[in-house]
Every structure is written in structure tokens, then in C-alpha cells.
PDB file of C-alpha atoms in Angstrom:
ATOM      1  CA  UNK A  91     102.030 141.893  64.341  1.00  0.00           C
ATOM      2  CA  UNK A  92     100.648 141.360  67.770  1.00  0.00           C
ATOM      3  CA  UNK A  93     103.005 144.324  69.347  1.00  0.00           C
ATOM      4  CA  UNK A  94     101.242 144.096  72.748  1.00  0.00           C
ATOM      5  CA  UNK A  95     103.008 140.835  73.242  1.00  0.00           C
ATOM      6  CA  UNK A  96     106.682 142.615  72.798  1.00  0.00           C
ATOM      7  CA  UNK A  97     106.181 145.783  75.121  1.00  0.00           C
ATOM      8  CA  UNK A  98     107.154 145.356  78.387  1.00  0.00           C
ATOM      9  CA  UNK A  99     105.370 147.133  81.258  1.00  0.00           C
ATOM     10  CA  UNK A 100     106.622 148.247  84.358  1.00  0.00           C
ATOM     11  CA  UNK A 101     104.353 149.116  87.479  1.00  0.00           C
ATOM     12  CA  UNK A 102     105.054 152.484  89.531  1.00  0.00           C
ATOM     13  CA  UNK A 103     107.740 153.639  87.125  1.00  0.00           C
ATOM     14  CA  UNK A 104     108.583 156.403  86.993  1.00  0.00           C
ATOM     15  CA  UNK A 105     106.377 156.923  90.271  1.00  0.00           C
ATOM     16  CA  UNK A 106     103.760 154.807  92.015  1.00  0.00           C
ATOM     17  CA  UNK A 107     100.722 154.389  90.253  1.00  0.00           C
ATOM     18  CA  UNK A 108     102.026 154.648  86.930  1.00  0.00           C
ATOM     19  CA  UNK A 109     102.428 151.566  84.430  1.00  0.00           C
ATOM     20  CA  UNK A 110     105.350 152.493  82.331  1.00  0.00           C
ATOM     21  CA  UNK A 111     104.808 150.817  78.367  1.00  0.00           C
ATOM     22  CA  UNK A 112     108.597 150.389  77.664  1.00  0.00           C
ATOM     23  CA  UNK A 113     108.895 149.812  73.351  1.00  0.00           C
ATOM     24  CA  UNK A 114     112.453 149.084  73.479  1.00  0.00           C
ATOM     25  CA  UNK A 115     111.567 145.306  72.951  1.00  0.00           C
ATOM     26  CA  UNK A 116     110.409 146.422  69.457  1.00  0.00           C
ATOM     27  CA  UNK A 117     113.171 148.597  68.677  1.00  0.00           C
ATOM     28  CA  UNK A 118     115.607 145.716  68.980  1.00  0.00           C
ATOM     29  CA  UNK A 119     113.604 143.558  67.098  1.00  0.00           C
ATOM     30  CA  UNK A 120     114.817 143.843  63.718  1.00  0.00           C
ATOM     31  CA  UNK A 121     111.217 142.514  62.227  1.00  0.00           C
ATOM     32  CA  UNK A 122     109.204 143.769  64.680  1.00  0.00           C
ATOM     33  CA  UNK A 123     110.545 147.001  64.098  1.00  0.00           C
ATOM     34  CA  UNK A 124     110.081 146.810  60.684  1.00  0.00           C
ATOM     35  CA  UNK A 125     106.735 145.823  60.602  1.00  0.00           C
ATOM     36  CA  UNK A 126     105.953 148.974  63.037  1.00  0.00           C
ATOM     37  CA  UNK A 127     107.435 151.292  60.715  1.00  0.00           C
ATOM     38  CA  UNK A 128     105.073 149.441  57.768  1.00  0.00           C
ATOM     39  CA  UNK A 129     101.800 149.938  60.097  1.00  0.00           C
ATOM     40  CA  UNK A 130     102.442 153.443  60.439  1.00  0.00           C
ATOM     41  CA  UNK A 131     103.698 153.890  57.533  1.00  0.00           C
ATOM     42  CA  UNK A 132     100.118 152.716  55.988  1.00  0.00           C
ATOM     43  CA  UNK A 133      98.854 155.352  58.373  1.00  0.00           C
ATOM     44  CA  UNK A 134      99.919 157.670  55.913  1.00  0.00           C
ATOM     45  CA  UNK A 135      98.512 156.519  53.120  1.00  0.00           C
ATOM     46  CA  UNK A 136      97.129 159.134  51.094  1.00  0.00           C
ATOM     47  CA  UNK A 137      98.761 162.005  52.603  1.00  0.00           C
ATOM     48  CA  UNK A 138     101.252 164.362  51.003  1.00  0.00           C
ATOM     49  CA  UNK A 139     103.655 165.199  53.800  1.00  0.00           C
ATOM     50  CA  UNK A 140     106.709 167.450  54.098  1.00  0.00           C
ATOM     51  CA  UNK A 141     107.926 166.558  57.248  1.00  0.00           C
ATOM     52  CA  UNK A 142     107.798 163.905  60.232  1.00  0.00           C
ATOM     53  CA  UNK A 143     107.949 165.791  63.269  1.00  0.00           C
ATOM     54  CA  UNK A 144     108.993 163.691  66.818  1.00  0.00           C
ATOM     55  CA  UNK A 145     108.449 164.621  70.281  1.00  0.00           C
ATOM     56  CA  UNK A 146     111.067 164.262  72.885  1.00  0.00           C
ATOM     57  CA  UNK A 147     112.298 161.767  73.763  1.00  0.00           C
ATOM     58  CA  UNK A 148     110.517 158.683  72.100  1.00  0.00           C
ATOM     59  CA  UNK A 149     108.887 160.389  69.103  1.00  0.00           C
ATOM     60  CA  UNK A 150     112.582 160.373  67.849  1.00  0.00           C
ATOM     61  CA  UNK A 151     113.139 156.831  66.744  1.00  0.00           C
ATOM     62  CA  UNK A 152     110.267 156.126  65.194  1.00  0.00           C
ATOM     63  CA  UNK A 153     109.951 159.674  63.622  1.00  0.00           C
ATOM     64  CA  UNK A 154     113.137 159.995  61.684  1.00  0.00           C
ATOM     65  CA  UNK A 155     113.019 156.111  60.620  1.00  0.00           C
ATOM     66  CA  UNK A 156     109.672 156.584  59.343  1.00  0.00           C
ATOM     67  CA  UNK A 157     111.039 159.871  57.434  1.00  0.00           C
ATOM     68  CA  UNK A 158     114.028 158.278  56.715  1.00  0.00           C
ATOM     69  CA  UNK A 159     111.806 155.526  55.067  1.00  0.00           C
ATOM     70  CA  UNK A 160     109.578 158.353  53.280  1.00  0.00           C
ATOM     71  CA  UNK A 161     112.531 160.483  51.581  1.00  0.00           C
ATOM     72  CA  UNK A 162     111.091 163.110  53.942  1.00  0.00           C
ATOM     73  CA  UNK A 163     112.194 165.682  56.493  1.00  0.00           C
ATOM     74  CA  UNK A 164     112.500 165.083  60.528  1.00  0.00           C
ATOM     75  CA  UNK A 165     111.980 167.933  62.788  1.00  0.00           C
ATOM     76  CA  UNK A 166     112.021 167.671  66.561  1.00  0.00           C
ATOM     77  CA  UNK A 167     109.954 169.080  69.425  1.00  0.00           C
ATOM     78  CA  UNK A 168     111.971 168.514  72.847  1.00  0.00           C
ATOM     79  CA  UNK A 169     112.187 169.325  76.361  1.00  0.00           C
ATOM     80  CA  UNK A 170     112.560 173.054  77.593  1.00  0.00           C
ATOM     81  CA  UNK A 171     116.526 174.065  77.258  1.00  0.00           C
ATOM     82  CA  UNK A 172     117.581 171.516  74.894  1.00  0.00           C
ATOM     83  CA  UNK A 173     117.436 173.466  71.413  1.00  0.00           C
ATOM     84  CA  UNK A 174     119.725 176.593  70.744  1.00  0.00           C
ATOM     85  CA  UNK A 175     117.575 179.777  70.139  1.00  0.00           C
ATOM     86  CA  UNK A 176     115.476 181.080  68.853  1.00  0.00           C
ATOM     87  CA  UNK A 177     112.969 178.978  70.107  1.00  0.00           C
ATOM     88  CA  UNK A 178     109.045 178.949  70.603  1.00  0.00           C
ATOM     89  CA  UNK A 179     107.836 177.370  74.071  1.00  0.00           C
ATOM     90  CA  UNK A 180     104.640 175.712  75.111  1.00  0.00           C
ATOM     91  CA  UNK A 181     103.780 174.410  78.330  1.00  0.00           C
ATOM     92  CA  UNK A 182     101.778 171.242  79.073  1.00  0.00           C
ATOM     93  CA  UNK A 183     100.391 168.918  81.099  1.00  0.00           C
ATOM     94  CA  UNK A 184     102.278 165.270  81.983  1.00  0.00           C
ATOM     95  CA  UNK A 185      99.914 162.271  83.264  1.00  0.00           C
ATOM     96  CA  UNK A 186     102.287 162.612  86.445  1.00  0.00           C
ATOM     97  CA  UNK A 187     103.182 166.589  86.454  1.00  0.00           C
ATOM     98  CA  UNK A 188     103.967 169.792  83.965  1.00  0.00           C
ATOM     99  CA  UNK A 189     106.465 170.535  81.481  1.00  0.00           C
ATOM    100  CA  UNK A 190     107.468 172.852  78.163  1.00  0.00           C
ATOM    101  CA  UNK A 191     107.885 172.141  74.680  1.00  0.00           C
ATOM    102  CA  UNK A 192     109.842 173.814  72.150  1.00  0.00           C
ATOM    103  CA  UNK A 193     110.608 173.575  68.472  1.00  0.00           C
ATOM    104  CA  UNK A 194     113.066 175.728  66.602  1.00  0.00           C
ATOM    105  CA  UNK A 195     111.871 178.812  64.691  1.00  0.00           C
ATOM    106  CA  UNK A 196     113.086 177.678  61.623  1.00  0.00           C
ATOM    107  CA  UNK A 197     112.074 173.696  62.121  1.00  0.00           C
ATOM    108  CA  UNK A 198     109.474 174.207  58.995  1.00  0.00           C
ATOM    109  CA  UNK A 199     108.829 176.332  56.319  1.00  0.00           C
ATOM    110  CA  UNK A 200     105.511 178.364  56.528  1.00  0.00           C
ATOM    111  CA  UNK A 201     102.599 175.609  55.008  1.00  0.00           C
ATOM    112  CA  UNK A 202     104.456 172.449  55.539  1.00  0.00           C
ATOM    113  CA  UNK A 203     102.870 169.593  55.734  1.00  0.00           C
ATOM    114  CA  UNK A 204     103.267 167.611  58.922  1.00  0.00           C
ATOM    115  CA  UNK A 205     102.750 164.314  60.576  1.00  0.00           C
ATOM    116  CA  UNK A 206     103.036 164.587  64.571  1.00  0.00           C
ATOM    117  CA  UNK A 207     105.007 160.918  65.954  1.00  0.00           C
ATOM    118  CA  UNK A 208     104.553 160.612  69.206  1.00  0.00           C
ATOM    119  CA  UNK A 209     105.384 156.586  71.210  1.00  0.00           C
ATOM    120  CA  UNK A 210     102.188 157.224  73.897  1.00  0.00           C
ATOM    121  CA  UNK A 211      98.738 159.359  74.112  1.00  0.00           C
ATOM    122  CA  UNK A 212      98.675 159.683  77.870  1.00  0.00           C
ATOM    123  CA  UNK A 213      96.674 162.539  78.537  1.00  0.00           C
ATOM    124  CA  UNK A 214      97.217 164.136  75.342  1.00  0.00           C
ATOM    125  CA  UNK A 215      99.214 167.372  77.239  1.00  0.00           C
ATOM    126  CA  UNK A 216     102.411 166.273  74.577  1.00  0.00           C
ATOM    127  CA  UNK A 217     100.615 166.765  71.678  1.00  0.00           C
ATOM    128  CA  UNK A 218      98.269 169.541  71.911  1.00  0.00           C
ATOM    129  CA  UNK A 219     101.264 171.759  73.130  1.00  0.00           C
ATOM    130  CA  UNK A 220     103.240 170.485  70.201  1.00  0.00           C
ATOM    131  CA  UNK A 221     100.328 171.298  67.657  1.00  0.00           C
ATOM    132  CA  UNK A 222     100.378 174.716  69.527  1.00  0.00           C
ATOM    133  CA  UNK A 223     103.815 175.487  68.327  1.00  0.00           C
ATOM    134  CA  UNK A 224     103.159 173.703  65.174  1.00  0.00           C
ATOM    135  CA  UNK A 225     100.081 176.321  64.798  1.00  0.00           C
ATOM    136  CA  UNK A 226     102.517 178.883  65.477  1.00  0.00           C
ATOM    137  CA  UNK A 227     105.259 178.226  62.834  1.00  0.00           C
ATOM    138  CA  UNK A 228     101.736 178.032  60.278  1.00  0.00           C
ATOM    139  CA  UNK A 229     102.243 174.037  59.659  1.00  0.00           C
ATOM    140  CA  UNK A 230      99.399 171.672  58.151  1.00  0.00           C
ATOM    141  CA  UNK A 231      99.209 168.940  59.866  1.00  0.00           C
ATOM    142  CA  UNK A 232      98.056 166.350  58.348  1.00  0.00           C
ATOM    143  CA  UNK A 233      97.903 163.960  61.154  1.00  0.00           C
ATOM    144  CA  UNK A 234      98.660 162.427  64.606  1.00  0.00           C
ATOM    145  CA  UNK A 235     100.162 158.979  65.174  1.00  0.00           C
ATOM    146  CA  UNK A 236     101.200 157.400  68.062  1.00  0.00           C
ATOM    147  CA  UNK A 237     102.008 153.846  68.870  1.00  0.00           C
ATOM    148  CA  UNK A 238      99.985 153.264  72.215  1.00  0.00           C
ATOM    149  CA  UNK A 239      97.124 154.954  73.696  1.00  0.00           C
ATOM    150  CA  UNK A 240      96.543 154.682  76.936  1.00  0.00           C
ATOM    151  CA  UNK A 241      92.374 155.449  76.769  1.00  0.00           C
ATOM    152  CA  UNK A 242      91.521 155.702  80.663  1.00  0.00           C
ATOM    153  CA  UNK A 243      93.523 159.030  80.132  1.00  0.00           C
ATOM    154  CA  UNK A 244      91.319 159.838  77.479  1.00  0.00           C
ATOM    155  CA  UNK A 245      94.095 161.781  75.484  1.00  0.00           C
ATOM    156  CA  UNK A 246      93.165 160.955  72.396  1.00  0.00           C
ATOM    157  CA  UNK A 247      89.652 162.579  72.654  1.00  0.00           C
ATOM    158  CA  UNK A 248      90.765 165.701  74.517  1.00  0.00           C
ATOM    159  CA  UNK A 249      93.230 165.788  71.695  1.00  0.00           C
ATOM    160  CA  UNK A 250      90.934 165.418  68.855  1.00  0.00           C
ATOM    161  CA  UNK A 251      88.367 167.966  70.900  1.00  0.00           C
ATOM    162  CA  UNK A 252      91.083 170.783  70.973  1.00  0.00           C
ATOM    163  CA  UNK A 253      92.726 170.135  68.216  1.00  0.00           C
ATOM    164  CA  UNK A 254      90.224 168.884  65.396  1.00  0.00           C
ATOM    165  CA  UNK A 255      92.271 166.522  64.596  1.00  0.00           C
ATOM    166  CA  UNK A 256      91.964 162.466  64.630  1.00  0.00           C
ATOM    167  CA  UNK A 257      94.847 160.386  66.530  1.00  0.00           C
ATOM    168  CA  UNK A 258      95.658 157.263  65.466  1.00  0.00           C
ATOM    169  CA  UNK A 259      97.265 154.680  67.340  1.00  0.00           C
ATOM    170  CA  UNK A 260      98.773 151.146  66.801  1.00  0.00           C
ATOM    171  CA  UNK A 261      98.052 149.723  70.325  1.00  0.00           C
ATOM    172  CA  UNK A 262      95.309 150.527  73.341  1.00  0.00           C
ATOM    173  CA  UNK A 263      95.580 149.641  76.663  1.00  0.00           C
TER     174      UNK A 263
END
């Protein structure tokens, strides 16, 4: 499915100089979501996983569907202040300023195996924090999927640099 036709993009949102990829086209599309669910879903081919694992706020819908479609898990990673404790925090880097992470201590059992969900690779800041707490709680991850990547931020390669491991993504802009 040609998804690039369906997002919508918005200039200086949510400040100038920023072109804001809005997916909520998809997510009302019945079929369209559907088929995005399918694409990542063959993603995963061939990988044994445990649990999905979304990152605020985004990495939610498309997360727990695609464990939902599985028979898998969901776990989240959100926004400083939004889980009860205890928690484990890790800062990172936005494409337009800083924020923290945090997952709950007992989000996974000790050698899970995880796929990381994520809607956009920006700069990559999102994920590499959330692989730090993932590290942390002693998950395997199996992999990284996101829907866009946005490769003048070059995300996906600081990602794979720090990280060692391999994002894939649906759409590039």
C-alpha cells in the first residue's frame, strides 16, 4: 500500500521548521490500517518475540494492535511522570528539544524477547533511550520498527551505531 499518499504533513508544527508526519489518516482507514499492521507484521517474520513494546505516545496504537494480532504481550515506555513507581528513567534527545523515558520495573521478565514500535525515527534520541532501559530490565530485543524515517536526521544510523541493532521502517522521507 502506497502509505505516503495517506499521511498528512503539516509544516512548522509543533514549531517552525518542523514538518509534522500526522498517521491518523491510516488509523481511520480500516484497510489501510490493516494492511500496516500486515507490513509490519511481516517485519517479524522469523522472530520469536515475548513482547511488543510502544513508545509514548504513537508507539501505542500500532504496538498493542500488532501484539494484539500476535497473541503477545504490550508493554509501554512513556513520558517522565506518567507511570506509578517504581520506575527506571532515561533521558534523550527530541529533533526539537530533551525529554525522559521510563518503563516500569516490572514491564518484562528478565530475557524477554522484545520488538521496539515506534510511529517516527527522527533523530533516533526515542529509541536509544528506550533500548537503554530495555538494557536495563535485561530484555532481547529482537528488533526495531518504525513506520517513517525521517533520514536527513539520520536516526536510524545513529541508532543502529549505538545500539547494534538494524531499524526498519515502512516509509522514508
Amino acid at each position: 500500500m502506497d502509505y505516503k499518499s495517506l499521511i498528512k504533513s503539516t509544516n512548522d508544527f509543533p514549531i517552525e521548521g518542523i514538518i509534522f508526519r500526522d498517521l491518523n489518516p491510516i488509523y481511520a482507514n480500516g484497510d489501510a490500517f490493516n494492511s500496516l499492521l500486515i507490513d509490519i507484521e511481516k517485519l517479524c517474520q522469523g522472530k520469536t518475540l515475548d513482547i511488543i513494546i510502544g513508545i509514548e505516545a504513537r508507539g501505542f496504537i500500532v504496538g498493542a494492535a500488532l501484539a494484539n494480532r500476535l497473541g503477545i504481550g504490550f508493554a509501554c515506555v512513556r513520558k517522565k511522570g506518567k507511570l506509578p513507581p517504581p520506575v527506571i528513567s532515561a533521558s534523550y534527545e527530541l529533533e526539537y528539544g530533551e525529554d525522559v523515558l521510563e518503563i516500569s520495573e516490572d514491564a518484562l521478565k528478565n530475557g524477554n524477547r522484545v520488538l521496539i514500535v515506534d510511529d517516527v525515527v527522527a533523530t533516533g534520541g526515542t529509541i536509544i533511550a528506550s533500548v537503554d532501559l530495555l538494557n536495563t530490565l535485561k530484555a532481547d530485543i529482537k528488533g526495531i520498527v518504525s513506520i517513517i524515517e525521517l533520514l536527513s536526521l539520520n536516526g536510524s544510523n545513529k541508532i543502529t551505531q549505538k545500539t547494534n541493532i538494524p531499524v526498519q521502517s515502512l516509509c522514508q522521507y
